[in-house]
mmCIF file of N, CA and C in Angstrom:
data_model
loop_
_atom_site.group_PDB
_atom_site.id
_atom_site.type_symbol
_atom_site.label_atom_id
_atom_site.label_comp_id
_atom_site.label_asym_id
_atom_site.label_seq_id
_atom_site.Cartn_x
_atom_site.Cartn_y
_atom_site.Cartn_z
ATOM 1 N N MET A 84 66.595 149.302 22.758
ATOM 2 C CA MET A 84 66.982 147.721 22.846
ATOM 3 C C MET A 84 66.909 147.224 24.313
ATOM 4 N N ALA A 85 66.710 146.081 24.409
ATOM 5 C CA ALA A 85 66.009 145.803 26.102
ATOM 6 C C ALA A 85 67.920 144.691 26.586
ATOM 7 N N ILE A 86 68.309 145.013 27.518
ATOM 8 C CA ILE A 86 69.285 144.044 28.162
ATOM 9 C C ILE A 86 68.710 143.507 29.891
ATOM 10 N N ALA A 87 68.938 142.060 29.034
ATOM 11 C CA ALA A 87 68.451 141.278 30.696
ATOM 12 C C ALA A 87 69.715 141.022 31.899
ATOM 13 N N ASP A 88 70.013 141.067 32.353
ATOM 14 C CA ASP A 88 70.933 140.858 33.650
ATOM 15 C C ASP A 88 70.199 139.232 34.449
ATOM 16 N N LEU A 89 70.805 138.809 34.402
ATOM 17 C CA LEU A 89 70.833 137.357 35.414
ATOM 18 C C LEU A 89 70.999 137.692 36.783
ATOM 19 N N THR A 90 70.007 137.820 37.808
ATOM 20 C CA THR A 90 70.516 138.407 39.125
ATOM 21 C C THR A 90 70.795 137.518 40.084
ATOM 22 N N LYS A 91 69.868 136.359 40.017
ATOM 23 C CA LYS A 91 69.379 135.607 41.546
ATOM 24 C C LYS A 91 69.604 134.256 40.482
ATOM 25 N N SER A 92 69.599 133.396 41.342
ATOM 26 C CA SER A 92 69.163 131.937 41.077
ATOM 27 C C SER A 92 69.271 131.074 42.355
ATOM 28 N N SER A 93 67.975 129.646 42.143
ATOM 29 C CA SER A 93 67.769 129.057 43.169
ATOM 30 C C SER A 93 67.637 127.404 42.507
ATOM 31 N N LEU A 94 68.126 126.519 43.427
ATOM 32 C CA LEU A 94 68.038 125.190 42.710
ATOM 33 C C LEU A 94 66.837 124.667 43.670
ATOM 34 N N GLN A 95 66.189 124.032 43.199
ATOM 35 C CA GLN A 95 64.589 123.216 44.138
ATOM 36 C C GLN A 95 64.427 121.953 43.413
ATOM 37 N N LEU A 96 64.691 121.190 44.422
ATOM 38 C CA LEU A 96 64.808 119.574 44.575
ATOM 39 C C LEU A 96 62.984 119.430 44.719
ATOM 40 N N VAL A 97 62.548 118.793 43.801
ATOM 41 C CA VAL A 97 60.825 118.343 43.971
ATOM 42 C C VAL A 97 60.813 116.516 44.481
ATOM 43 N N LEU A 98 60.484 116.404 46.123
ATOM 44 C CA LEU A 98 60.574 115.061 46.431
ATOM 45 C C LEU A 98 59.344 114.649 46.319
ATOM 46 N N GLN A 99 58.993 113.321 46.403
ATOM 47 C CA GLN A 99 58.105 112.421 46.078
ATOM 48 C C GLN A 99 57.794 112.025 47.367
ATOM 49 N N ASP A 100 56.441 112.622 48.288
ATOM 50 C CA ASP A 100 56.042 112.018 49.673
ATOM 51 C C ASP A 100 54.839 111.487 49.840
ATOM 52 N N GLY A 101 54.765 110.837 48.707
ATOM 53 C CA GLY A 101 53.671 109.486 48.640
ATOM 54 C C GLY A 101 52.568 109.742 47.467
ATOM 55 N N THR A 102 51.933 108.667 47.460
ATOM 56 C CA THR A 102 50.756 108.859 46.348
ATOM 57 C C THR A 102 49.269 109.168 47.045
ATOM 58 N N ASP A 103 48.323 110.409 46.322
ATOM 59 C CA ASP A 103 47.521 110.577 46.897
ATOM 60 C C ASP A 103 46.483 109.429 46.582
ATOM 61 N N SER A 104 45.404 108.836 47.468
ATOM 62 C CA SER A 104 44.510 107.390 47.365
ATOM 63 C C SER A 104 43.630 108.033 46.575
ATOM 64 N N GLU A 105 43.280 109.047 46.356
ATOM 65 C CA GLU A 105 42.006 109.148 45.823
ATOM 66 C C GLU A 105 41.982 109.267 44.001
ATOM 67 N N SER A 106 43.390 110.410 43.856
ATOM 68 C CA SER A 106 43.422 110.715 42.682
ATOM 69 C C SER A 106 44.680 109.904 42.245
ATOM 70 N N GLY A 107 45.485 108.696 43.099
ATOM 71 C CA GLY A 107 46.328 108.534 42.171
ATOM 72 C C GLY A 107 47.597 109.295 41.833
ATOM 73 N N SER A 108 47.772 110.678 42.134
ATOM 74 C CA SER A 108 48.451 111.658 41.576
ATOM 75 C C SER A 108 49.818 111.739 42.815
ATOM 76 N N PRO A 109 51.005 111.954 42.439
ATOM 77 C CA PRO A 109 52.259 111.934 43.276
ATOM 78 C C PRO A 109 52.218 113.409 44.459
ATOM 79 N N ILE A 110 52.269 112.527 45.608
ATOM 80 C CA ILE A 110 52.143 114.296 46.623
ATOM 81 C C ILE A 110 53.607 114.687 46.676
ATOM 82 N N LEU A 111 53.905 115.822 46.443
ATOM 83 C CA LEU A 111 55.257 116.508 46.443
ATOM 84 C C LEU A 111 55.558 117.565 47.271
ATOM 85 N N LYS A 112 56.974 117.136 47.743
ATOM 86 C CA LYS A 112 57.572 118.308 48.495
ATOM 87 C C LYS A 112 58.631 119.068 47.916
ATOM 88 N N ASN A 113 58.329 120.330 48.395
ATOM 89 C CA ASN A 113 60.155 121.305 47.627
ATOM 90 C C ASN A 113 60.842 121.140 48.503
ATOM 91 N N LYS A 114 62.220 121.382 48.515
ATOM 92 C CA LYS A 114 63.010 121.636 49.177
ATOM 93 C C LYS A 114 64.124 122.543 48.481
ATOM 94 N N SER A 115 64.155 123.797 48.391
ATOM 95 C CA SER A 115 64.897 124.933 47.881
ATOM 96 C C SER A 115 66.148 125.591 48.402
ATOM 97 N N PHE A 116 67.254 125.592 47.564
ATOM 98 C CA PHE A 116 68.065 126.360 48.001
ATOM 99 C C PHE A 116 68.738 127.521 47.350
ATOM 100 N N ASN A 117 68.618 128.737 48.108
ATOM 101 C CA ASN A 117 69.217 130.131 47.343
ATOM 102 C C ASN A 117 70.415 130.783 47.048
ATOM 103 N N ASN A 118 70.809 131.921 46.779
ATOM 104 C CA ASN A 118 71.914 131.950 46.551
ATOM 105 C C ASN A 118 72.702 131.169 45.722
ATOM 106 N N VAL A 119 72.669 130.570 44.617
ATOM 107 C CA VAL A 119 73.033 129.856 43.475
ATOM 108 C C VAL A 119 73.850 130.395 42.879
ATOM 109 N N LYS A 120 75.140 130.157 42.376
ATOM 110 C CA LYS A 120 75.764 131.127 41.721
ATOM 111 C C LYS A 120 75.094 130.933 40.586
ATOM 112 N N THR A 121 75.019 132.627 39.995
ATOM 113 C CA THR A 121 74.317 132.663 38.620
ATOM 114 C C THR A 121 74.719 132.166 37.307
ATOM 115 N N SER A 122 76.157 131.761 37.736
ATOM 116 C CA SER A 122 77.033 131.544 36.526
ATOM 117 C C SER A 122 77.015 129.846 36.537
ATOM 118 N N ALA A 123 76.024 128.765 37.532
ATOM 119 C CA ALA A 123 76.425 127.620 37.745
ATOM 120 C C ALA A 123 75.751 126.877 36.398
ATOM 121 N N THR A 124 76.038 125.897 36.217
ATOM 122 C CA THR A 124 75.821 125.162 34.712
ATOM 123 C C THR A 124 74.998 124.391 35.354
ATOM 124 N N ALA A 125 74.334 124.070 34.401
ATOM 125 C CA ALA A 125 73.126 122.683 34.290
ATOM 126 C C ALA A 125 73.418 121.942 34.807
ATOM 127 N N GLU A 126 74.678 121.470 34.461
ATOM 128 C CA GLU A 126 75.696 120.135 34.752
ATOM 129 C C GLU A 126 76.159 120.344 35.909
ATOM 130 N N GLN A 127 76.532 121.212 36.604
ATOM 131 C CA GLN A 127 76.737 121.345 38.065
ATOM 132 C C GLN A 127 75.237 121.345 38.765
ATOM 133 N N LEU A 128 74.538 121.781 38.450
ATOM 134 C CA LEU A 128 73.504 121.905 39.697
ATOM 135 C C LEU A 128 72.989 120.329 39.505
ATOM 136 N N LEU A 129 72.893 119.877 38.279
ATOM 137 C CA LEU A 129 72.030 118.289 37.970
ATOM 138 C C LEU A 129 73.288 117.476 39.240
ATOM 139 N N THR A 130 74.608 117.839 38.878
ATOM 140 C CA THR A 130 75.614 116.991 39.821
ATOM 141 C C THR A 130 75.244 117.077 41.599
ATOM 142 N N ILE A 131 74.893 118.525 42.063
ATOM 143 C CA ILE A 131 74.468 118.691 43.390
ATOM 144 C C ILE A 131 73.559 118.188 43.621
ATOM 145 N N ALA A 132 72.266 118.477 42.758
ATOM 146 C CA ALA A 132 71.302 118.245 43.002
ATOM 147 C C ALA A 132 70.979 116.494 43.134
ATOM 148 N N THR A 133 71.676 115.785 42.624
ATOM 149 C CA THR A 133 71.763 114.168 42.721
ATOM 150 C C THR A 133 72.208 113.603 43.790
ATOM 151 N N ALA A 134 73.114 114.623 44.009
ATOM 152 C CA ALA A 134 74.119 114.179 46.192
ATOM 153 C C ALA A 134 73.384 114.486 46.714
ATOM 154 N N PHE A 135 72.536 115.712 46.748
ATOM 155 C CA PHE A 135 71.706 116.032 48.135
ATOM 156 C C PHE A 135 70.413 115.069 47.840
ATOM 157 N N ALA A 136 69.885 114.709 46.929
ATOM 158 C CA ALA A 136 68.512 113.724 46.793
ATOM 159 C C ALA A 136 68.961 112.360 47.373
ATOM 160 N N SER A 137 70.211 112.608 47.101
ATOM 161 C CA SER A 137 71.086 110.899 47.948
ATOM 162 C C SER A 137 70.550 110.863 49.246
ATOM 163 N N LEU A 138 70.495 111.913 49.911
ATOM 164 C CA LEU A 138 70.543 112.359 51.187
ATOM 165 C C LEU A 138 69.300 112.310 51.871
ATOM 166 N N GLN A 139 68.550 112.059 50.880
ATOM 167 C CA GLN A 139 67.045 112.266 51.083
ATOM 168 C C GLN A 139 66.452 111.054 51.818
ATOM 169 N N GLU A 140 65.537 111.167 52.632
ATOM 170 C CA GLU A 140 64.545 109.701 52.589
ATOM 171 C C GLU A 140 63.522 109.802 51.544
ATOM 172 N N ARG A 141 62.841 110.927 50.961
ATOM 173 C CA ARG A 141 62.233 110.892 50.085
ATOM 174 C C ARG A 141 62.552 110.642 48.532
ATOM 175 N N PRO A 142 62.258 110.102 47.468
ATOM 176 C CA PRO A 142 62.824 109.916 46.052
ATOM 177 C C PRO A 142 62.575 110.979 45.518
ATOM 178 N N LEU A 143 63.489 111.492 45.001
ATOM 179 C CA LEU A 143 63.731 112.171 43.871
ATOM 180 C C LEU A 143 62.529 112.878 42.630
ATOM 181 N N HIS A 144 62.084 113.575 42.555
ATOM 182 C CA HIS A 144 60.783 113.586 41.413
ATOM 183 C C HIS A 144 61.430 114.830 40.297
ATOM 184 N N THR A 145 61.566 115.386 40.860
ATOM 185 C CA THR A 145 62.125 117.043 39.465
ATOM 186 C C THR A 145 63.361 117.498 40.101
ATOM 187 N N ILE A 146 64.216 118.173 39.188
ATOM 188 C CA ILE A 146 65.019 119.404 39.718
ATOM 189 C C ILE A 146 64.361 120.612 38.870
ATOM 190 N N ASN A 147 64.781 122.069 39.623
ATOM 191 C CA ASN A 147 64.075 122.923 38.901
ATOM 192 C C ASN A 147 65.193 124.128 39.254
ATOM 193 N N ARG A 148 65.517 124.940 38.316
ATOM 194 C CA ARG A 148 66.557 125.879 38.700
ATOM 195 C C ARG A 148 65.575 127.500 38.461
ATOM 196 N N ARG A 149 65.799 128.185 39.098
ATOM 197 C CA ARG A 149 64.563 129.668 39.340
ATOM 198 C C ARG A 149 65.753 130.159 39.323
ATOM 199 N N ASP A 150 65.185 131.030 37.963
ATOM 200 C CA ASP A 150 66.300 132.341 37.499
ATOM 201 C C ASP A 150 65.285 133.995 37.779
ATOM 202 N N THR A 151 65.801 134.825 38.322
ATOM 203 C CA THR A 151 65.100 136.200 38.485
ATOM 204 C C THR A 151 66.214 136.908 37.993
ATOM 205 N N THR A 152 65.831 137.387 36.324
ATOM 206 C CA THR A 152 66.225 138.292 35.734
ATOM 207 C C THR A 152 65.700 139.832 35.717
ATOM 208 N N ASP A 153 66.764 140.678 35.602
ATOM 209 C CA ASP A 153 66.433 141.996 35.918
ATOM 210 C C ASP A 153 66.334 142.469 34.012
ATOM 211 N N ILE A 154 64.941 143.213 33.588
ATOM 212 C CA ILE A 154 65.555 143.868 32.361
ATOM 213 C C ILE A 154 65.608 145.248 31.827
ATOM 214 N N ARG A 155 66.347 145.731 31.706
ATOM 215 C CA ARG A 155 66.198 147.584 31.340
ATOM 216 C C ARG A 155 66.598 147.596 30.042
ATOM 217 N N GLU A 156 66.490 148.621 29.606
ATOM 218 C CA GLU A 156 67.151 149.363 28.417
ATOM 219 C C GLU A 156 68.404 149.618 28.321
ATOM 220 N N GLY A 157 69.094 149.244 26.991
ATOM 221 C CA GLY A 157 70.280 149.409 26.723
ATOM 222 C C GLY A 157 70.884 150.671 26.090
#
């Protein structure tokens, strides 16, 4: 039986930094915040991401949570 342990989490804000003039696709920039509590809920991350985004000059495009999980035999 395999056991998964969530060991690290980070929060990433994807901000729009304009539009590509040739393709029309958005140009995106990332800001990451490491050492997020692994126990943080999606609601808590949304709240803090929205607060951080309100302080940015660029508009918020996407919010990502990046988790690292160790898998071992149990």
